[in-house]
PDB file of C-alpha atoms and ligand atoms in Angstrom:
ATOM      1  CA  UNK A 279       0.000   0.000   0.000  1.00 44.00           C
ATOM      2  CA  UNK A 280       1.482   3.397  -0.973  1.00 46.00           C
ATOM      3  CA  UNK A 281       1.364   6.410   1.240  1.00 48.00           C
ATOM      4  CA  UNK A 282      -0.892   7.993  -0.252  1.00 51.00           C
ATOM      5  CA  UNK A 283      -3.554   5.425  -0.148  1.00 74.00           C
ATOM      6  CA  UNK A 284      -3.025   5.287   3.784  1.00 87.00           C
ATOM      7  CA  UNK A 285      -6.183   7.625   5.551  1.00 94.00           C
ATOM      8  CA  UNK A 286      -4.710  10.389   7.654  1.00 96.00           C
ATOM      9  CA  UNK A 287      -5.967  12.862   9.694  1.00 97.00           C
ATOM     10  CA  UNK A 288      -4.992  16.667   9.995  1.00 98.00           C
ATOM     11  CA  UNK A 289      -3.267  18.761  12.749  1.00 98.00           C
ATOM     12  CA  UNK A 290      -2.956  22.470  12.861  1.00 98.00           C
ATOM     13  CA  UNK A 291      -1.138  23.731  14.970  1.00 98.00           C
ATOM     14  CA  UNK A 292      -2.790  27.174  16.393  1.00 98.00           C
ATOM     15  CA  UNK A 293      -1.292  27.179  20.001  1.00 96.00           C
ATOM     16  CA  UNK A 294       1.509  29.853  20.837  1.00 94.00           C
ATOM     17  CA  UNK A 295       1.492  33.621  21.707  1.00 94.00           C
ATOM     18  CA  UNK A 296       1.901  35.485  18.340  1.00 95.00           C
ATOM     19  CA  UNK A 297       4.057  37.832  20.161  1.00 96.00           C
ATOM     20  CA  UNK A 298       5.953  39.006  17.002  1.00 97.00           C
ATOM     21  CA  UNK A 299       2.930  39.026  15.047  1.00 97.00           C
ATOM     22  CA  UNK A 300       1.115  40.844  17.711  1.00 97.00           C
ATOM     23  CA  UNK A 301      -2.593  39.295  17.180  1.00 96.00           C
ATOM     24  CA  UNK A 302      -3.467  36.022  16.650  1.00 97.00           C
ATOM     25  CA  UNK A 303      -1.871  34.230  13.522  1.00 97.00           C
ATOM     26  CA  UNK A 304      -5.011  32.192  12.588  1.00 98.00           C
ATOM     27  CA  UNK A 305      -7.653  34.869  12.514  1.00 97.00           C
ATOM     28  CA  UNK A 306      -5.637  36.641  10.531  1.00 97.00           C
ATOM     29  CA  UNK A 307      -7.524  37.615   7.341  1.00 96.00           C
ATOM     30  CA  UNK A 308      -5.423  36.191   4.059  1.00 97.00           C
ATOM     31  CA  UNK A 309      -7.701  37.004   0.857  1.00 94.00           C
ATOM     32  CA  UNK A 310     -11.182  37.130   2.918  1.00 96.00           C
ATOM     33  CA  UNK A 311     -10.415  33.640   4.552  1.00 97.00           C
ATOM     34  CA  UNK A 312      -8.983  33.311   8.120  1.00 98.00           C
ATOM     35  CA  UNK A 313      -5.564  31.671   8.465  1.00 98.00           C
ATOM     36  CA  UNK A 314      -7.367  28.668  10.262  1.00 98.00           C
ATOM     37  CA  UNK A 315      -9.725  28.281   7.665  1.00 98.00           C
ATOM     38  CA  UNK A 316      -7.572  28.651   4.563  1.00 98.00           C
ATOM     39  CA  UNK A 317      -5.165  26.134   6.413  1.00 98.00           C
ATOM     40  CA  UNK A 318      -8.654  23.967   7.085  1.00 98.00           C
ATOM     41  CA  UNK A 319      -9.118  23.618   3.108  1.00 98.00           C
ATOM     42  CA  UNK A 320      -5.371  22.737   2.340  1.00 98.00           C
ATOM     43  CA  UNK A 321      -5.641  19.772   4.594  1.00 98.00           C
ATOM     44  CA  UNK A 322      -8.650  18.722   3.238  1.00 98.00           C
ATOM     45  CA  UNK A 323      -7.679  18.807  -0.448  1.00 98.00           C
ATOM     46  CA  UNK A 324      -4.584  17.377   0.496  1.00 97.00           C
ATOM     47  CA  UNK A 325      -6.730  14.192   1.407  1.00 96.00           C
ATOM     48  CA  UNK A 326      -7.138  14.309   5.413  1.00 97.00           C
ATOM     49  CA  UNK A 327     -10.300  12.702   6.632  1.00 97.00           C
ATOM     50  CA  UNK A 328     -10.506  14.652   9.729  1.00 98.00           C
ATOM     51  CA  UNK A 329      -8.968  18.217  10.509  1.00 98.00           C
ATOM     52  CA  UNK A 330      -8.072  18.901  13.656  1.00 98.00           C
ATOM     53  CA  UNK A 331      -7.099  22.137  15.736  1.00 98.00           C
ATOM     54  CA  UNK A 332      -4.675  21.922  18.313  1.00 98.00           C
ATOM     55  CA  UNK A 333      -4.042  24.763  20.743  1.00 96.00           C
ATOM     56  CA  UNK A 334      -6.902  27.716  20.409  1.00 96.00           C
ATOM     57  CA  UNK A 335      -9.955  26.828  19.644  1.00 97.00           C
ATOM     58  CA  UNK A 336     -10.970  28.392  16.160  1.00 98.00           C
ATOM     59  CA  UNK A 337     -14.835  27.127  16.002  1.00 98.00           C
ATOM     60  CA  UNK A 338     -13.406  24.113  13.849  1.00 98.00           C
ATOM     61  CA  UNK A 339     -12.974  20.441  15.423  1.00 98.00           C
ATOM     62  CA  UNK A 340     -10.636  21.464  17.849  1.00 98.00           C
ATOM     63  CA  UNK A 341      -8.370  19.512  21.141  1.00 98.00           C
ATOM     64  CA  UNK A 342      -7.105  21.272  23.738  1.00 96.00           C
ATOM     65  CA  UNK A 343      -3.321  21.698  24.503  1.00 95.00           C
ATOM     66  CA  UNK A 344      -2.369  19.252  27.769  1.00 92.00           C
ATOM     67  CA  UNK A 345      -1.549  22.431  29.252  1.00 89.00           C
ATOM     68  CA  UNK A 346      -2.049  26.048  28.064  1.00 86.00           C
ATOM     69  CA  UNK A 347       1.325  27.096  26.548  1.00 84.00           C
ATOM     70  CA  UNK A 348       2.660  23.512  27.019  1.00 86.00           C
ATOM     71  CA  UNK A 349       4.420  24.096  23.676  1.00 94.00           C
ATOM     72  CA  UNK A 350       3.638  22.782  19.876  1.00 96.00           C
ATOM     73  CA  UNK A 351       4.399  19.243  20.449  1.00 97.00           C
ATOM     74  CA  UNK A 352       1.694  19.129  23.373  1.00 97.00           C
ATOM     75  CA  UNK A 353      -0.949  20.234  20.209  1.00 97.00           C
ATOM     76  CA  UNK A 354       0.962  17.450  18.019  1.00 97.00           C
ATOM     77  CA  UNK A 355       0.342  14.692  21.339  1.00 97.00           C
ATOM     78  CA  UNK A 356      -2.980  15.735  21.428  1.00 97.00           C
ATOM     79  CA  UNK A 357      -4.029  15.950  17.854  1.00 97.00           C
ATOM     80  CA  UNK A 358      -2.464  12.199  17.885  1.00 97.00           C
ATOM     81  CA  UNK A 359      -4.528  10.828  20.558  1.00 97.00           C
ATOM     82  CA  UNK A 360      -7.476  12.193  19.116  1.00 98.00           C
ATOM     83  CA  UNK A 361      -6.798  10.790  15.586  1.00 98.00           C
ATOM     84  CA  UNK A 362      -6.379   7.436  17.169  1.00 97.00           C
ATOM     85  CA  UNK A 363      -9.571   7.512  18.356  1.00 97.00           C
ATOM     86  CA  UNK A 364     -10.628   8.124  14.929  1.00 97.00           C
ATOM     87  CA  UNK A 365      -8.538   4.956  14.120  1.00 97.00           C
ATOM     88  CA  UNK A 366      -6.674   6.986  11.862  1.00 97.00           C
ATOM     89  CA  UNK A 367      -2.529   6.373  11.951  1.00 95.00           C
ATOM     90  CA  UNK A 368      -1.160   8.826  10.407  1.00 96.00           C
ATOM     91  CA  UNK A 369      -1.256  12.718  10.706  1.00 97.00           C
ATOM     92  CA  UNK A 370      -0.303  15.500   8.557  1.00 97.00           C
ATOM     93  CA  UNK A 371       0.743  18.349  11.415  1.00 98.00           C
ATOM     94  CA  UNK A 372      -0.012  21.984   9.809  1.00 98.00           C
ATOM     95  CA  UNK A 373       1.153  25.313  10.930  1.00 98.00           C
ATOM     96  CA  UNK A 374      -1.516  27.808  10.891  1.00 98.00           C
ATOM     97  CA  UNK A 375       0.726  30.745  10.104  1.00 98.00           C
ATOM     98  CA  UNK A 376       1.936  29.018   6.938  1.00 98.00           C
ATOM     99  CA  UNK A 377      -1.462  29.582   5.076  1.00 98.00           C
ATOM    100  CA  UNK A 378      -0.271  30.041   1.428  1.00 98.00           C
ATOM    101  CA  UNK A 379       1.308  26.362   1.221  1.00 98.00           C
ATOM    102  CA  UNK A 380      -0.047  24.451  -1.438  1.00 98.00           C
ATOM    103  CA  UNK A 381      -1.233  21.064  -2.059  1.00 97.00           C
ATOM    104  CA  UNK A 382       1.601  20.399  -4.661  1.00 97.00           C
ATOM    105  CA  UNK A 383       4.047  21.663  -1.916  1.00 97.00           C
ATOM    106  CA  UNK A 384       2.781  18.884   0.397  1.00 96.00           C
ATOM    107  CA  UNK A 385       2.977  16.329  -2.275  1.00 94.00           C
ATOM    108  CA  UNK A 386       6.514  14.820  -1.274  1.00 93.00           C
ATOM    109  CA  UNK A 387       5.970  14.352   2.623  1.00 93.00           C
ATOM    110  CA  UNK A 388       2.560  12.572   1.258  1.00 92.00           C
ATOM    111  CA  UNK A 389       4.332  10.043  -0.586  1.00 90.00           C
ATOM    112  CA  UNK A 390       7.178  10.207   0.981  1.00 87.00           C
ATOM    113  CA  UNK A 391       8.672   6.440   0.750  1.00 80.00           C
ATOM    114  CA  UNK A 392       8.892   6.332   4.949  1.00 77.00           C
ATOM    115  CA  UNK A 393       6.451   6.672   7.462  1.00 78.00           C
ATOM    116  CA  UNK A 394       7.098  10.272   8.412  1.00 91.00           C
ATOM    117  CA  UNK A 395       8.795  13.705   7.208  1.00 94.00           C
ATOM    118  CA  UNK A 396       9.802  16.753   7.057  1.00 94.00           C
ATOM    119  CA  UNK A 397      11.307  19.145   5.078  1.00 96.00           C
ATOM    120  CA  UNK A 398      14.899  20.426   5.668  1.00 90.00           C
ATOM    121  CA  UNK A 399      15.295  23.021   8.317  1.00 86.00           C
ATOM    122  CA  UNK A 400      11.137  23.144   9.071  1.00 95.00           C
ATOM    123  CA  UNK A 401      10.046  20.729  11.702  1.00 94.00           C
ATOM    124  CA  UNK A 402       6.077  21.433  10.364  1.00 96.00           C
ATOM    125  CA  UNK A 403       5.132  20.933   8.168  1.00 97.00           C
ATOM    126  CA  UNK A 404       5.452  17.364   9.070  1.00 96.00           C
ATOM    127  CA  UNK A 405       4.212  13.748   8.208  1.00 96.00           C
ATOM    128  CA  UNK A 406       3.733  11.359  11.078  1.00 95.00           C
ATOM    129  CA  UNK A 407       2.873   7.974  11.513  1.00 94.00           C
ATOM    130  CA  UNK A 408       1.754   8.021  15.329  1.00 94.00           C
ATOM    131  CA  UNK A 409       3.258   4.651  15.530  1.00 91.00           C
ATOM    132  CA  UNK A 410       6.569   6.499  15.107  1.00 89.00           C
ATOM    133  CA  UNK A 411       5.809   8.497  17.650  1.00 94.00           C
ATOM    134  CA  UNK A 412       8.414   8.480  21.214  1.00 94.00           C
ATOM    135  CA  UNK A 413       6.373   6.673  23.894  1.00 94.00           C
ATOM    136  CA  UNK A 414       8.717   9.357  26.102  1.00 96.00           C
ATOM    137  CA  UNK A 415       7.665  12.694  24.274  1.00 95.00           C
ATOM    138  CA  UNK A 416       6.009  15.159  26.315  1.00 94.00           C
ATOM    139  CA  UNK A 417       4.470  18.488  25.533  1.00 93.00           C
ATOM    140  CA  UNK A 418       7.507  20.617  26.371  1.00 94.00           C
ATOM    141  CA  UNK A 419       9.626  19.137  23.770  1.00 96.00           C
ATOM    142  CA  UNK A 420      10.891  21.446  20.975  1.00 95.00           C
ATOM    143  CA  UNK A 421       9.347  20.201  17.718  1.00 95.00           C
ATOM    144  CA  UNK A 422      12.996  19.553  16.598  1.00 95.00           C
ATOM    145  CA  UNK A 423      13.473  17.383  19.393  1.00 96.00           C
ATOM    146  CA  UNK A 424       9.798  15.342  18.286  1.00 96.00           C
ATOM    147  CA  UNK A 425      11.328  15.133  14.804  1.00 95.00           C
ATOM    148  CA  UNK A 426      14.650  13.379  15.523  1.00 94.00           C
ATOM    149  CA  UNK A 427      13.657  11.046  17.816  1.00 95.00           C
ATOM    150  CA  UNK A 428      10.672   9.689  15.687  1.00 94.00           C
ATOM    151  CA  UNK A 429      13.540   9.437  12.980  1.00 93.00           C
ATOM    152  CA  UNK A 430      11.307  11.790  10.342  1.00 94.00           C
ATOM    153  CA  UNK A 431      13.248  11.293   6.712  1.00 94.00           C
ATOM    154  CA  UNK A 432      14.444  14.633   5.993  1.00 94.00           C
ATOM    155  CA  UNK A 433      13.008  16.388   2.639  1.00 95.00           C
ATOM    156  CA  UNK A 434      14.531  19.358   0.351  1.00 94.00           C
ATOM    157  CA  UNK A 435      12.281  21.828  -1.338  1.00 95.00           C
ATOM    158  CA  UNK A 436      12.917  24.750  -3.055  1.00 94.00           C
ATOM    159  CA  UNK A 437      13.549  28.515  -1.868  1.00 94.00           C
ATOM    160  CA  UNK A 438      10.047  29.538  -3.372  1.00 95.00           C
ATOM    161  CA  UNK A 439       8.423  26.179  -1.606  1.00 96.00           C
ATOM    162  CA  UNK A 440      10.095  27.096   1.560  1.00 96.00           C
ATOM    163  CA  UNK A 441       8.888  30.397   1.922  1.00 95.00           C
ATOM    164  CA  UNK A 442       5.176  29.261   1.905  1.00 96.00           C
ATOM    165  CA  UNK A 443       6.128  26.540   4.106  1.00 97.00           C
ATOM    166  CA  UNK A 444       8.124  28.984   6.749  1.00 96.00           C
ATOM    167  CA  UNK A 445       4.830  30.788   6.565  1.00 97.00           C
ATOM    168  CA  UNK A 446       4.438  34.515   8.328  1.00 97.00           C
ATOM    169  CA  UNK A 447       5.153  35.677  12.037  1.00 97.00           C
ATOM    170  CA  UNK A 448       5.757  39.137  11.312  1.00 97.00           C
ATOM    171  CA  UNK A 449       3.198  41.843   9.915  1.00 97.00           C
ATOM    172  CA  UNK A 450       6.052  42.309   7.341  1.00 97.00           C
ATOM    173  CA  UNK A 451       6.577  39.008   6.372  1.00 97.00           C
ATOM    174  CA  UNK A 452       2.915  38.940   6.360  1.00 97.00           C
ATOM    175  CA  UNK A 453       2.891  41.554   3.572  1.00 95.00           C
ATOM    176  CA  UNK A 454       5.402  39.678   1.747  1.00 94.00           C
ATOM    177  CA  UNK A 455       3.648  36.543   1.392  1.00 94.00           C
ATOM    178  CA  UNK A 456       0.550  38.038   0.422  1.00 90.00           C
ATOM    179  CA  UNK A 457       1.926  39.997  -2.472  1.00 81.00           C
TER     180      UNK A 457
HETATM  181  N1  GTP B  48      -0.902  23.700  19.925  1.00 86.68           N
HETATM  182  C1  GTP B  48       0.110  24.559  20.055  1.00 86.68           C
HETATM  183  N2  GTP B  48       0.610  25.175  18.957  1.00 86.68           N
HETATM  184  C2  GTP B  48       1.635  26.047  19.133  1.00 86.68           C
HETATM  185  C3  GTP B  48       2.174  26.353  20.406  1.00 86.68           C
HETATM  186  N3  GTP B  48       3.179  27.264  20.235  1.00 86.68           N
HETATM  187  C4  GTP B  48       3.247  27.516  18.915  1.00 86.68           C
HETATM  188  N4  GTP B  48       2.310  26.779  18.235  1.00 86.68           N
HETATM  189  C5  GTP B  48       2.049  26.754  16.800  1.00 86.68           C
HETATM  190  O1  GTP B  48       3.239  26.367  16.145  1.00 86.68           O
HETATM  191  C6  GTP B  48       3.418  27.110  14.957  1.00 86.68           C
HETATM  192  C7  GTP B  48       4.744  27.861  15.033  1.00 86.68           C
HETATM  193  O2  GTP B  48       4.668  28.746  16.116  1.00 86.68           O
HETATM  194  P1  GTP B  48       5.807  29.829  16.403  1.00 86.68           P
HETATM  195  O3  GTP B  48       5.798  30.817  15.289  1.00 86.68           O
HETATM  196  O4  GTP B  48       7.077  29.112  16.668  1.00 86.68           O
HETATM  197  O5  GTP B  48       5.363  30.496  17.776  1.00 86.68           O
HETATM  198  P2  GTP B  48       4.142  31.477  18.047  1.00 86.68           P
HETATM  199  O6  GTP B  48       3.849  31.383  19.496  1.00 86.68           O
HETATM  200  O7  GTP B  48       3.025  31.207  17.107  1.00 86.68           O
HETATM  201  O8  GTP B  48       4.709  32.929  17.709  1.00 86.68           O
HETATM  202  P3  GTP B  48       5.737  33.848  18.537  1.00 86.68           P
HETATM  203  O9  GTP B  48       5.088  34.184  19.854  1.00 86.68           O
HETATM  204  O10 GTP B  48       5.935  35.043  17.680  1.00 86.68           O
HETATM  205  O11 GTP B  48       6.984  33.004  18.694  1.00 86.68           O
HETATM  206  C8  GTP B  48       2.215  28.021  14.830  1.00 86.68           C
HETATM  207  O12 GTP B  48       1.268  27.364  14.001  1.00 86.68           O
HETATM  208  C9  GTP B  48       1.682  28.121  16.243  1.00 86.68           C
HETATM  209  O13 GTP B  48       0.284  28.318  16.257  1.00 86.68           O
HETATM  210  C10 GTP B  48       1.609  25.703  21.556  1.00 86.68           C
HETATM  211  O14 GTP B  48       1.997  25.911  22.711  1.00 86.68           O
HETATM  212  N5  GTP B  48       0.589  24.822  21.315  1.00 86.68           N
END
């Protein structure tokens, strides 16, 4: 069975303070759509069955952090445990202030050969089996930590890819995606 033909389930990640962005990255208007929303669609057409906020909740299907503030790999632990419910073993983990990523740029981590990726120098996006996931992880991990020890294959993309993918946390950077 390829990748691809594996169901997975959707996690965006919408925890975190926003402190250099100064208001909250996924009601952040991009082209009449909030962040969470546009971010919402993505997963969908990239083939999730279920999408899944982790962190603050957005009005969407949502979990709760295990603590407020825990840190992005409590939303990843989270979204996990609820996609297991679902039955569902794998997870695509989303950023919500990378909005402008495309399906296409997702493409590789979704057929990616092994169980889980990333892309080179961006722990999320990522690709996770939850089987691959450290029995010891805990919420305050940094994702980096999450992404070597659950021995993600590592993934190259392009400068143009990347910049969708590295998303905005700045108004400025904000204005430079959008353009
Ligand atoms: N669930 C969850 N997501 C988080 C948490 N911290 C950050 N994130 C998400 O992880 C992604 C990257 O976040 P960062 O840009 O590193 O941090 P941030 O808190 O959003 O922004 P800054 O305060 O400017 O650092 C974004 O999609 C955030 O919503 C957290 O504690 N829990």
């Amino acid at each position: 069975m390829t990748h691809d033909a594996v169901p997975f389930g959707a996690i965006i990640l919408t925890g975190g303070a926003s402190r250099r962005m100064g208001a909250d990255k996924a009601a952040l208007d991009w082209d009449g759509q909030r962040a969470v929303d546009r971010v919402a669609a993505l997963a969908r057409a990239a083939g999730a069955v279920r999408v899944l906020t982790a962190g603050r909740d957005h009005g969407l299907e949502h979990v709760d952090d295990p603590a407020p503030g825990a840190g992005p790999v409590g939303g990843v632990l989270a979204g996990a445990r609820a996609l297991a419910a679902y039955g569902l073993g794998r997870a695509l983990v989303l950023a919500v202030d990378a909005p402008t990523v495309t399906v296409e740029d997702l493409q590789p981590l979704l057929s990616a050969a092994q169980p889980g990726a990333v892309y080179d120098g961006l722990p999320v996006p990522m690709a996770l089996a939850l089987a691959a996931l450290p029995a010891e992880a805990e919420a305050g991990w940094p994702l980096r930590r999450l992404v070597e020890r659950a021995g993600l294959a590592v993934l190259t993309c392009d400068e143009t890819v990347r910049a969708r993918l590295r998303g905005a946390n700045t108004p400025e950077e904000r204005d430079r995606l959008s353009r």
